[in-house]
PDB file of N, CA and C in Angstrom:
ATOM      1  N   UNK A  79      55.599 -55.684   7.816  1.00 76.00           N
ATOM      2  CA  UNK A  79      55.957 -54.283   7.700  1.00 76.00           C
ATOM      3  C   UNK A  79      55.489 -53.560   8.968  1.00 76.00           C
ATOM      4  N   UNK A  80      56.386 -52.797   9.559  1.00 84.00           N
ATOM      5  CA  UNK A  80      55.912 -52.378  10.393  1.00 84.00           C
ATOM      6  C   UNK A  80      55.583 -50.549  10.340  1.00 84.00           C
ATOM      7  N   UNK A  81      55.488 -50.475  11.337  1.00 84.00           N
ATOM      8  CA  UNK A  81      54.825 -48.689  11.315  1.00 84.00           C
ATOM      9  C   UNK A  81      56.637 -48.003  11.371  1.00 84.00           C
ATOM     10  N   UNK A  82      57.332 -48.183  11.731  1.00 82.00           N
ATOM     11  CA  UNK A  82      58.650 -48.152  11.623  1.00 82.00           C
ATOM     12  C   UNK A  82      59.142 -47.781  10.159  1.00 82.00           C
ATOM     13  N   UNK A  83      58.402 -49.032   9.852  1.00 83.00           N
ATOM     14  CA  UNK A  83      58.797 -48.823   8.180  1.00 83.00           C
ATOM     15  C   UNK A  83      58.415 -48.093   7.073  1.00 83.00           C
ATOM     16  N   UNK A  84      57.121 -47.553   7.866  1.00 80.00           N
ATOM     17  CA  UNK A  84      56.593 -47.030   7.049  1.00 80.00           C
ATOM     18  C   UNK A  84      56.369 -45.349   7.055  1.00 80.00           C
ATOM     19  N   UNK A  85      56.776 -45.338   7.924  1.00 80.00           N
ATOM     20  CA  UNK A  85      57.158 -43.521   8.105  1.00 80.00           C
ATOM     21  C   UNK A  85      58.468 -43.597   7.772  1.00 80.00           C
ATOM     22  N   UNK A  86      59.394 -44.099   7.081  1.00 82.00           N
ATOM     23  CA  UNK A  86      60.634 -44.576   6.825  1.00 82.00           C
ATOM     24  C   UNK A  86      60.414 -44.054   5.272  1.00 82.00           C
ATOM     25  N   UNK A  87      59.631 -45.133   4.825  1.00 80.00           N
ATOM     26  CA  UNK A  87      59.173 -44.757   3.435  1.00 80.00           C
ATOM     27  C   UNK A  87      58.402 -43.157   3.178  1.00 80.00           C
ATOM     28  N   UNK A  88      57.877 -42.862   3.974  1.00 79.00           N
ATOM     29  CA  UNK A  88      57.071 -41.348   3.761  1.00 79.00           C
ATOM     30  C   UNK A  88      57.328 -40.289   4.323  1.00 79.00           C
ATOM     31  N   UNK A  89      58.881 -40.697   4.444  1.00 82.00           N
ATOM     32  CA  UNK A  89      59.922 -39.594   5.080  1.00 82.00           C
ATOM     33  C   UNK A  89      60.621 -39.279   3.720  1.00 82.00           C
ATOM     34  N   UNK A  90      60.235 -38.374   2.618  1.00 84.00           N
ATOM     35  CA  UNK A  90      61.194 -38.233   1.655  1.00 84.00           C
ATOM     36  C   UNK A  90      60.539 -36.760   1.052  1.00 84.00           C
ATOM     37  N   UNK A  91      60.958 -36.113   0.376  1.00 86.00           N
ATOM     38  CA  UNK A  91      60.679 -34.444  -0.711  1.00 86.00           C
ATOM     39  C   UNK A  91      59.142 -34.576  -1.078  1.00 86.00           C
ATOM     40  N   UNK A  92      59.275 -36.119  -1.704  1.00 86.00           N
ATOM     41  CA  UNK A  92      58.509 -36.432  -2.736  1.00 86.00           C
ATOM     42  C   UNK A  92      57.327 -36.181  -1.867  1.00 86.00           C
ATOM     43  N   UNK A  93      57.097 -36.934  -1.151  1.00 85.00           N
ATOM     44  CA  UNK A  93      56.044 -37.042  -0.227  1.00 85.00           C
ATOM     45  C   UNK A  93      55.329 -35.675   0.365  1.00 85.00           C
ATOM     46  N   UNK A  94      56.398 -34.854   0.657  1.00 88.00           N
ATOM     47  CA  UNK A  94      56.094 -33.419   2.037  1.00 88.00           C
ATOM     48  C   UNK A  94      55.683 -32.757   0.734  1.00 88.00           C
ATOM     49  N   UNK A  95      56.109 -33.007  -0.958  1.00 90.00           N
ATOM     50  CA  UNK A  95      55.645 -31.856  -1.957  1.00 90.00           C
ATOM     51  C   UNK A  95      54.382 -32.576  -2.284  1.00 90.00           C
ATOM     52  N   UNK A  96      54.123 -33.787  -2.279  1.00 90.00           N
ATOM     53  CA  UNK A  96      52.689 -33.908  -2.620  1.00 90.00           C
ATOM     54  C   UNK A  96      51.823 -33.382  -1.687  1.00 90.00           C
ATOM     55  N   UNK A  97      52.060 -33.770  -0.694  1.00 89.00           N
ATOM     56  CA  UNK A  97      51.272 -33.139   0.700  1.00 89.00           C
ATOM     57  C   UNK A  97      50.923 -31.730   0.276  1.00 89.00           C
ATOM     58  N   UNK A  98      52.228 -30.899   0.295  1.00 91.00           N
ATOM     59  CA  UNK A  98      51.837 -29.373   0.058  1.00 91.00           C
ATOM     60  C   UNK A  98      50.744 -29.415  -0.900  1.00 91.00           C
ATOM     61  N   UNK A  99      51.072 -29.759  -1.975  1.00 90.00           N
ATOM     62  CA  UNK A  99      50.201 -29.473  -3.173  1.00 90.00           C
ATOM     63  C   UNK A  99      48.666 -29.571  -2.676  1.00 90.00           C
ATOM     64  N   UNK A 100      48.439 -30.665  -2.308  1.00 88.00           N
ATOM     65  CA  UNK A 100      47.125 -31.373  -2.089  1.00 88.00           C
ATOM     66  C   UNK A 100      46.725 -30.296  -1.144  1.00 88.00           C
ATOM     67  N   UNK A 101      47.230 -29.412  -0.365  1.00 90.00           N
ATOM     68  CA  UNK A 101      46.705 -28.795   0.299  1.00 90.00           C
ATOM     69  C   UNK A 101      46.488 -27.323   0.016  1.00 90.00           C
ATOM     70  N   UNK A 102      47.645 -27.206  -0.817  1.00 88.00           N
ATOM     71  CA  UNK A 102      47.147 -26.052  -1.764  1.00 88.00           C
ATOM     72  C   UNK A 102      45.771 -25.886  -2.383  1.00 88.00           C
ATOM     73  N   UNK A 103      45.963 -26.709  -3.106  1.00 86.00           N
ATOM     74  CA  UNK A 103      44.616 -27.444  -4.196  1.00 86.00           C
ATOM     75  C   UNK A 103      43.096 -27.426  -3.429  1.00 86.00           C
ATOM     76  N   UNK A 104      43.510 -28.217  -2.100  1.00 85.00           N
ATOM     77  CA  UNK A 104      42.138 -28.603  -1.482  1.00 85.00           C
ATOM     78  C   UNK A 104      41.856 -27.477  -0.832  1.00 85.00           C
ATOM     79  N   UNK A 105      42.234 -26.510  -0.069  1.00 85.00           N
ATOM     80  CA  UNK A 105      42.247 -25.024   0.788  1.00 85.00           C
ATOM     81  C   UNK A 105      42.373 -24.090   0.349  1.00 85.00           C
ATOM     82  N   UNK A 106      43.452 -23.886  -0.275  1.00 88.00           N
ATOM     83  CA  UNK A 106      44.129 -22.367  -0.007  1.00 88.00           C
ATOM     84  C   UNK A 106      43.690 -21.972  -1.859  1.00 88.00           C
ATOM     85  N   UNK A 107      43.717 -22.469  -2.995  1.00 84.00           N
ATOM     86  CA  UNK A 107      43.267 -21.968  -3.998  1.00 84.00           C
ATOM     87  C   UNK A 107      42.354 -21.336  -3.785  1.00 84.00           C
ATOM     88  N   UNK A 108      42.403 -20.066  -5.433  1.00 84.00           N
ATOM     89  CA  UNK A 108      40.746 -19.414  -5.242  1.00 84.00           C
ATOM     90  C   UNK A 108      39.909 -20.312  -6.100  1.00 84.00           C
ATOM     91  N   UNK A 109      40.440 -21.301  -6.440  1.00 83.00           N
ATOM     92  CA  UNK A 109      38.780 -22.312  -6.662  1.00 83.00           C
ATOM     93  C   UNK A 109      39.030 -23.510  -5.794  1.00 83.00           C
ATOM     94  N   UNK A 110      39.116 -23.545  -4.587  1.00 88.00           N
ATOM     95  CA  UNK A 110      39.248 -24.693  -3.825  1.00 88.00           C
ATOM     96  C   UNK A 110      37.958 -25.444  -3.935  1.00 88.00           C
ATOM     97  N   UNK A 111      38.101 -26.577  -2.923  1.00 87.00           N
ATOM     98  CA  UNK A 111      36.941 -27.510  -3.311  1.00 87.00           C
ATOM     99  C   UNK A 111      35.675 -26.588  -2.909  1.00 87.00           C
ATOM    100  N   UNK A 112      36.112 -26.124  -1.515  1.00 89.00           N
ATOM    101  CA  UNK A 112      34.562 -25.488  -0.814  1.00 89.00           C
ATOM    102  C   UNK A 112      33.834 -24.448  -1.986  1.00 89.00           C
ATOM    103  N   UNK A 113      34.723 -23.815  -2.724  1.00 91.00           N
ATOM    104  CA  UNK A 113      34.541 -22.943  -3.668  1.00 91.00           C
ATOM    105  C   UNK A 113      34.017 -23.688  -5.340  1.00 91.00           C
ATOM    106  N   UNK A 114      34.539 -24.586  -5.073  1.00 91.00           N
ATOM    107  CA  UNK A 114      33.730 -25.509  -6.422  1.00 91.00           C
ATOM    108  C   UNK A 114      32.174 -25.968  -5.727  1.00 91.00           C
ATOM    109  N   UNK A 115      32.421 -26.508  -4.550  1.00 93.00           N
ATOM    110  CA  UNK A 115      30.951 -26.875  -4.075  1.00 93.00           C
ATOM    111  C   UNK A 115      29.755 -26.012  -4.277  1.00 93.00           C
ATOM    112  N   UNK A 116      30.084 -24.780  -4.000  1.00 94.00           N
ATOM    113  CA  UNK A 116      29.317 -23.824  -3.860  1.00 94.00           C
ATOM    114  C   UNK A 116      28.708 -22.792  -5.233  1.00 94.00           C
ATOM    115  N   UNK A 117      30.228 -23.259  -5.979  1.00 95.00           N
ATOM    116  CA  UNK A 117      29.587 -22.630  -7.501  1.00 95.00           C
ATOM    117  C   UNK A 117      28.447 -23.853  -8.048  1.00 95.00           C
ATOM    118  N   UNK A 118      28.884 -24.710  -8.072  1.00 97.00           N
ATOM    119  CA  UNK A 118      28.084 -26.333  -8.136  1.00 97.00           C
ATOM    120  C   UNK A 118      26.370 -26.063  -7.901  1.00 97.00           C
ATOM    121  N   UNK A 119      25.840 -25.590  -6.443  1.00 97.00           N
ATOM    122  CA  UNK A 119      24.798 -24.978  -5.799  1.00 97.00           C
ATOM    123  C   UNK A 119      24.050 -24.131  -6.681  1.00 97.00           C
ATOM    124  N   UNK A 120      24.777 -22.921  -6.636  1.00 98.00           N
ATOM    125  CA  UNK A 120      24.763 -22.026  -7.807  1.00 98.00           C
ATOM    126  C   UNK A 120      24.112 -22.314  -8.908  1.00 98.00           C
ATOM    127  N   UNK A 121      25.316 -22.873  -9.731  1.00 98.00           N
ATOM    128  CA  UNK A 121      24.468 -23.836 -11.290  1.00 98.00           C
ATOM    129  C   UNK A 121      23.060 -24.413 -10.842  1.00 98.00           C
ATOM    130  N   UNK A 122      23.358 -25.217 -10.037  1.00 98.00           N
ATOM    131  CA  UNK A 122      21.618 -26.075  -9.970  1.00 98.00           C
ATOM    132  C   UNK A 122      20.814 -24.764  -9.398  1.00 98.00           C
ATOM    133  N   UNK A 123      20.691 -24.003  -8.893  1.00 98.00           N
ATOM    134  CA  UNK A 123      19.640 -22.899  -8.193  1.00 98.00           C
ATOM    135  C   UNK A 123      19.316 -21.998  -9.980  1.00 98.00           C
ATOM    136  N   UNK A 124      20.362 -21.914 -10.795  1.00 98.00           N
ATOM    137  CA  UNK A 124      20.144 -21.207 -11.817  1.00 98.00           C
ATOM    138  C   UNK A 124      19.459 -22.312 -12.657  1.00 98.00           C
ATOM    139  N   UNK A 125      19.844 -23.059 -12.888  1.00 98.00           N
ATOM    140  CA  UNK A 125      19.454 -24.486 -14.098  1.00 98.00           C
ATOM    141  C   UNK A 125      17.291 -24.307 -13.689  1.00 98.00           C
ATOM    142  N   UNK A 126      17.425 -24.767 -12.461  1.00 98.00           N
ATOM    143  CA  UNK A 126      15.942 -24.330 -12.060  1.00 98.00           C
ATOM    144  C   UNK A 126      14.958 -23.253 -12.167  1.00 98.00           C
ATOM    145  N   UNK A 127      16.051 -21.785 -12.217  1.00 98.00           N
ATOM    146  CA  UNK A 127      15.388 -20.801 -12.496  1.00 98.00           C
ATOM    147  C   UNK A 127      15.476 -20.455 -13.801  1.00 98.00           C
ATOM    148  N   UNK A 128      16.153 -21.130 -14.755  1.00 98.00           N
ATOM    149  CA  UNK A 128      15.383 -20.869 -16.107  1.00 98.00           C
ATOM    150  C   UNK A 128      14.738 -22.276 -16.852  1.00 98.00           C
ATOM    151  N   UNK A 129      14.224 -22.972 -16.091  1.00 98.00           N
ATOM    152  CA  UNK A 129      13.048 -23.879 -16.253  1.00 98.00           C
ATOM    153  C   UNK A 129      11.883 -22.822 -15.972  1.00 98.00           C
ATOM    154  N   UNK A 130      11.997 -22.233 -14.667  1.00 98.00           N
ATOM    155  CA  UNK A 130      10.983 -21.801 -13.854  1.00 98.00           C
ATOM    156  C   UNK A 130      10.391 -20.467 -14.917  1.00 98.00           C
ATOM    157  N   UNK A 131      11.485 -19.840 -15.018  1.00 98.00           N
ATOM    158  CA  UNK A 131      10.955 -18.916 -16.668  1.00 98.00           C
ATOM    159  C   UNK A 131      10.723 -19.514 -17.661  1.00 98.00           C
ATOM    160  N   UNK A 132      11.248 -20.298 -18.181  1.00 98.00           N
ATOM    161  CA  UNK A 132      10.432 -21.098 -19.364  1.00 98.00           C
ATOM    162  C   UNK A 132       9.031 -21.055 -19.847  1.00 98.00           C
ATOM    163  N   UNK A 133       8.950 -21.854 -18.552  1.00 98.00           N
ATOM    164  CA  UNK A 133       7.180 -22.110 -17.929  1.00 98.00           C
ATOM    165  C   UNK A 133       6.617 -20.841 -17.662  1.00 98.00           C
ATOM    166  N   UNK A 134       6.675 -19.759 -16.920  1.00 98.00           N
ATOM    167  CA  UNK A 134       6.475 -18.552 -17.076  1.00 98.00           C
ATOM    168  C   UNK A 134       6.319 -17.919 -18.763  1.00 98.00           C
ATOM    169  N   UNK A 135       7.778 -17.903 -19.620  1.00 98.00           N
ATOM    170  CA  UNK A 135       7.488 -17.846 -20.660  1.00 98.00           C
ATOM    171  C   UNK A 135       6.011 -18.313 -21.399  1.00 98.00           C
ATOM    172  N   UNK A 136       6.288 -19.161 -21.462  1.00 98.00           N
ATOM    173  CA  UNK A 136       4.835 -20.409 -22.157  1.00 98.00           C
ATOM    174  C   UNK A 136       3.802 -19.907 -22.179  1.00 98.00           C
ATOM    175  N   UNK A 137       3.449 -19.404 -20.389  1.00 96.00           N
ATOM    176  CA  UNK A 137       1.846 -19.779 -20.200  1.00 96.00           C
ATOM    177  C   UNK A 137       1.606 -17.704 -20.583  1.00 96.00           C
ATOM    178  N   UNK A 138       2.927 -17.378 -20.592  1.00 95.00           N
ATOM    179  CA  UNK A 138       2.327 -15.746 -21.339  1.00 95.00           C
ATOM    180  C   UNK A 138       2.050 -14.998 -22.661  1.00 95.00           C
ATOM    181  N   UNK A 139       3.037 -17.201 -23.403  1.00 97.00           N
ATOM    182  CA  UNK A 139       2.625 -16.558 -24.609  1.00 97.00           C
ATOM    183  C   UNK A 139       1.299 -17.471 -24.882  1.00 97.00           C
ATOM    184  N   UNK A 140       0.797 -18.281 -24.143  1.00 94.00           N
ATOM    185  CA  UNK A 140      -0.287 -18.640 -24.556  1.00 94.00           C
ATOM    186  C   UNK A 140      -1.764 -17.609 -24.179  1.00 94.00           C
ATOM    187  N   UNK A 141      -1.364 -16.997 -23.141  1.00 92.00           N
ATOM    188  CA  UNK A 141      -2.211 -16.100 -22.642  1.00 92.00           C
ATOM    189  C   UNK A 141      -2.312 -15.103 -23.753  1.00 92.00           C
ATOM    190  N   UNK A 142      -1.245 -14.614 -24.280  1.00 94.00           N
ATOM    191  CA  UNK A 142      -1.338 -12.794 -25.413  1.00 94.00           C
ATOM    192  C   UNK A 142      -1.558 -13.858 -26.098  1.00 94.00           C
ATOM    193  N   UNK A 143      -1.698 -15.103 -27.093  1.00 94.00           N
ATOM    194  CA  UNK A 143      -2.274 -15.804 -28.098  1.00 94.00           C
ATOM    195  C   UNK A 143      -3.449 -16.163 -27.958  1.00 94.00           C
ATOM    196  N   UNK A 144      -4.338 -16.211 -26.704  1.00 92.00           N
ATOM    197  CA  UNK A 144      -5.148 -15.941 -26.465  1.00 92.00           C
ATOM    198  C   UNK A 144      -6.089 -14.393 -26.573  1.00 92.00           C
ATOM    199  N   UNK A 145      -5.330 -13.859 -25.608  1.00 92.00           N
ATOM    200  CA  UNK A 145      -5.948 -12.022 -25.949  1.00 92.00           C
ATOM    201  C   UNK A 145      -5.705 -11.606 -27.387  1.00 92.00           C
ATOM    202  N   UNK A 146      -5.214 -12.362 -28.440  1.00 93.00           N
ATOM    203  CA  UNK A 146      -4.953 -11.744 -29.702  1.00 93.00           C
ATOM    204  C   UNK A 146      -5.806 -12.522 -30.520  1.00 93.00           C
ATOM    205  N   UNK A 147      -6.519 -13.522 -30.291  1.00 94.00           N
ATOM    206  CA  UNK A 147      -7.289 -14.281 -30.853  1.00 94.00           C
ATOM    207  C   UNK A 147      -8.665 -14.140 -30.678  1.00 94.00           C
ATOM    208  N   UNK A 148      -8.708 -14.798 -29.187  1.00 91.00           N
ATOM    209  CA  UNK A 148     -10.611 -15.224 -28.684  1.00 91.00           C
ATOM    210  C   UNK A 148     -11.379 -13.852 -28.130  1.00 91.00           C
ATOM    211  N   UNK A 149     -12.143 -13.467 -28.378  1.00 90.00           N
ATOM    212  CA  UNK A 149     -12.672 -12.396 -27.718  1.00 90.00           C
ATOM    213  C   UNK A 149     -13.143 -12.804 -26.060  1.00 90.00           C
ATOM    214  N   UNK A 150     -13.556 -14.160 -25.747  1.00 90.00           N
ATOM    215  CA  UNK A 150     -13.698 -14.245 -24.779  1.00 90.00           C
ATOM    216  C   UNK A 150     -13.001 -14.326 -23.877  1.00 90.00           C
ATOM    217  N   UNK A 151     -11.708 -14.586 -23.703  1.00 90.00           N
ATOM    218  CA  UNK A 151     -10.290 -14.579 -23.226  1.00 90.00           C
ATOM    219  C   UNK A 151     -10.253 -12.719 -23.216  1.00 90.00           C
ATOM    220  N   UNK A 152      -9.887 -12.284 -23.850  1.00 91.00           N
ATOM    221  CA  UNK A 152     -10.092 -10.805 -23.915  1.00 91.00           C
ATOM    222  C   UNK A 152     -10.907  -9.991 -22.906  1.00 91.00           C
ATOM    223  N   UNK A 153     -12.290 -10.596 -23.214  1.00 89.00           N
ATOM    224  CA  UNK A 153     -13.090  -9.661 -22.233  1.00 89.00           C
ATOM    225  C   UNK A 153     -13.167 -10.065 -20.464  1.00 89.00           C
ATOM    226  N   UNK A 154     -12.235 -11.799 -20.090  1.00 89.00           N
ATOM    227  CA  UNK A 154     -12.711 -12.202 -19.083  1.00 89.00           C
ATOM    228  C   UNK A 154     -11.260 -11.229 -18.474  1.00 89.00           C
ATOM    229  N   UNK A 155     -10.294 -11.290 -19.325  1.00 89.00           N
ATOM    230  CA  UNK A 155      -9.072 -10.491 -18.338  1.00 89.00           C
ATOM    231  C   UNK A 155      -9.486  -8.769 -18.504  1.00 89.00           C
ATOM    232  N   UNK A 156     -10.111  -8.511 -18.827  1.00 88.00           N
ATOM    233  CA  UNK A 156     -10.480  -6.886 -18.977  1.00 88.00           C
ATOM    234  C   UNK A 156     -11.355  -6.818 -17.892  1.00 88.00           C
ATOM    235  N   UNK A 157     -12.636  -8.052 -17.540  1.00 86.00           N
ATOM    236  CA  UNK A 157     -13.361  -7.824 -15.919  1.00 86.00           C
ATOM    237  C   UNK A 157     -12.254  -8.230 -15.355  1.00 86.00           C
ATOM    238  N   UNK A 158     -11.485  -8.949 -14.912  1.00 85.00           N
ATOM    239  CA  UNK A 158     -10.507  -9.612 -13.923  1.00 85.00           C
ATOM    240  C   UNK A 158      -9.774  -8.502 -13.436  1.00 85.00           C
ATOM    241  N   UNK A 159      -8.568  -7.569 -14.520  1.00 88.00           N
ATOM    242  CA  UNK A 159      -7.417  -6.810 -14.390  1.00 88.00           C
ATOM    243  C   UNK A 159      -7.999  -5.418 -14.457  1.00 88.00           C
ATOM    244  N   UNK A 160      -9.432  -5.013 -14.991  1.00 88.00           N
ATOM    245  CA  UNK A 160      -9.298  -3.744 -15.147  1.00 88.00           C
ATOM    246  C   UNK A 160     -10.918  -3.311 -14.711  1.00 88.00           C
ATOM    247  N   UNK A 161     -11.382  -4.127 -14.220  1.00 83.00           N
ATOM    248  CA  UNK A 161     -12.826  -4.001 -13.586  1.00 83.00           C
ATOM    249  C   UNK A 161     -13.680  -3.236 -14.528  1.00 83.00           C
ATOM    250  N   UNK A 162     -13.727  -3.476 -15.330  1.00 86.00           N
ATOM    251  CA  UNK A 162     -14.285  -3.131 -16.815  1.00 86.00           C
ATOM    252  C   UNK A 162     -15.882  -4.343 -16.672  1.00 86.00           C
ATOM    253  N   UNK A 163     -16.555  -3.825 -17.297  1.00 85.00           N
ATOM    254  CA  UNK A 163     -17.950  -4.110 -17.178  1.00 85.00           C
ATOM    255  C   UNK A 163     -19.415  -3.960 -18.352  1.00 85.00           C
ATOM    256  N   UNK A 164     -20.095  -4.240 -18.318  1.00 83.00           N
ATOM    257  CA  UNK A 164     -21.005  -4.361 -19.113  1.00 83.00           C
ATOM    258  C   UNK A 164     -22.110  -3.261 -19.131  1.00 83.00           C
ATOM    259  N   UNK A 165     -22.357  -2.557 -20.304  1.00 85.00           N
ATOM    260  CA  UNK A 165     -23.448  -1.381 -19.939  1.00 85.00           C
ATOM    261  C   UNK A 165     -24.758  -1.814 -18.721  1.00 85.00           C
ATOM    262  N   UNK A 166     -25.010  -2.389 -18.606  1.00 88.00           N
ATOM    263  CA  UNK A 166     -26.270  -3.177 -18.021  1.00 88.00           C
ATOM    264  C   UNK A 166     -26.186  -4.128 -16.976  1.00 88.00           C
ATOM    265  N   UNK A 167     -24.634  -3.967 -16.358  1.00 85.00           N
ATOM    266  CA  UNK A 167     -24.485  -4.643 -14.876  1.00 85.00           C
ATOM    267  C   UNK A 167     -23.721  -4.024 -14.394  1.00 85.00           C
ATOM    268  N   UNK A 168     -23.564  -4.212 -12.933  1.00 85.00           N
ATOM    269  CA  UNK A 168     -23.594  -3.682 -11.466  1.00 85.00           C
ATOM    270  C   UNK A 168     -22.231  -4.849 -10.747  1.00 85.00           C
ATOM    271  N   UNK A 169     -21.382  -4.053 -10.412  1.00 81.00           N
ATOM    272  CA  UNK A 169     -20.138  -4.564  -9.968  1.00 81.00           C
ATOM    273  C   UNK A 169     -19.742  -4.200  -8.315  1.00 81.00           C
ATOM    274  N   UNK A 170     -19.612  -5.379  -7.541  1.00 83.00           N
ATOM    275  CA  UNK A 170     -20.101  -5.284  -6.209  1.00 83.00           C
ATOM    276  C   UNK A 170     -18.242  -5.702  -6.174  1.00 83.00           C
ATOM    277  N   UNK A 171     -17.378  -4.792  -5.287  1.00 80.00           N
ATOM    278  CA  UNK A 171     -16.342  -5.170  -5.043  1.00 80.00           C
ATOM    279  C   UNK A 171     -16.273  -5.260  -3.512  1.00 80.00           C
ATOM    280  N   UNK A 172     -16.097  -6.696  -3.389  1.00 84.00           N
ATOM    281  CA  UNK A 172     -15.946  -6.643  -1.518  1.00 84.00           C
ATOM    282  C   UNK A 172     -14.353  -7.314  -1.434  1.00 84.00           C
ATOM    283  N   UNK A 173     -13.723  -6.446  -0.274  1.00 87.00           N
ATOM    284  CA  UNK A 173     -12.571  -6.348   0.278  1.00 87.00           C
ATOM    285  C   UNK A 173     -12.486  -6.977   1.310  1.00 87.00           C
ATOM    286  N   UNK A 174     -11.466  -7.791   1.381  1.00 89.00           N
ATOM    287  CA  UNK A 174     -11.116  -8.853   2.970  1.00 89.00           C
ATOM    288  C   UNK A 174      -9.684  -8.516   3.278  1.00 89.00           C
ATOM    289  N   UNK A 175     -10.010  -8.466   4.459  1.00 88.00           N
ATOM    290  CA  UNK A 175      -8.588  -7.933   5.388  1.00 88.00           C
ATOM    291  C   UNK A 175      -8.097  -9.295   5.011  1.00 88.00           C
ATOM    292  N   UNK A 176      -6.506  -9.471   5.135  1.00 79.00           N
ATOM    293  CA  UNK A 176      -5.710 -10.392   5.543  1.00 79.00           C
ATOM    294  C   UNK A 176      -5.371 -10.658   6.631  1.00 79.00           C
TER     295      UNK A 176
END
């Protein structure tokens, strides 16, 4: 078979309309491939960010199940968040530049 023959054979409608299509399809649609790739991206960047809240979720409800329970959990985030203190001690706040 030669090359003769074979642009012989892929000289026909059939052929130049598949072509079009495929190029429709692959380019010029509004969900072309580049446009599937990229929604694709998308999904996985989102799929991750509600793992990433999940875990966020979790550790806040273990934290308020904590502050609703232990008193000591309670009083260590009340010195931590609100510089709250004890009648009978002395709270030294030192500041560092970044």
């Amino acid at each position: 078979m030669t090359i003769k023959d074979i642009l012989k054979k892929l000289n026909n409608r059939y052929v130049y309309v598949v072509l079009i299509f495929l190029i429709v399809i692959l380019f010029i649609d509004p969900f072309n491939l580049f446009e599937q790739h990229r929604l694709r991206m998308t999904l996985e960047d989102n799929k991750q960010q509600i793992e990433y809240y999940k875990q966020e979720i979790a550790n806040e409800k273990q934290l308020l199940d904590g502050l609703q329970n232990d008193t000591a959990v309670m009083e260590r985030f009340a010195r931590e968040n609100y510089m709250m203190k004890r009648d009978n001690e002395v709270i030294y706040l030192i500041e560092t530049q970044k």
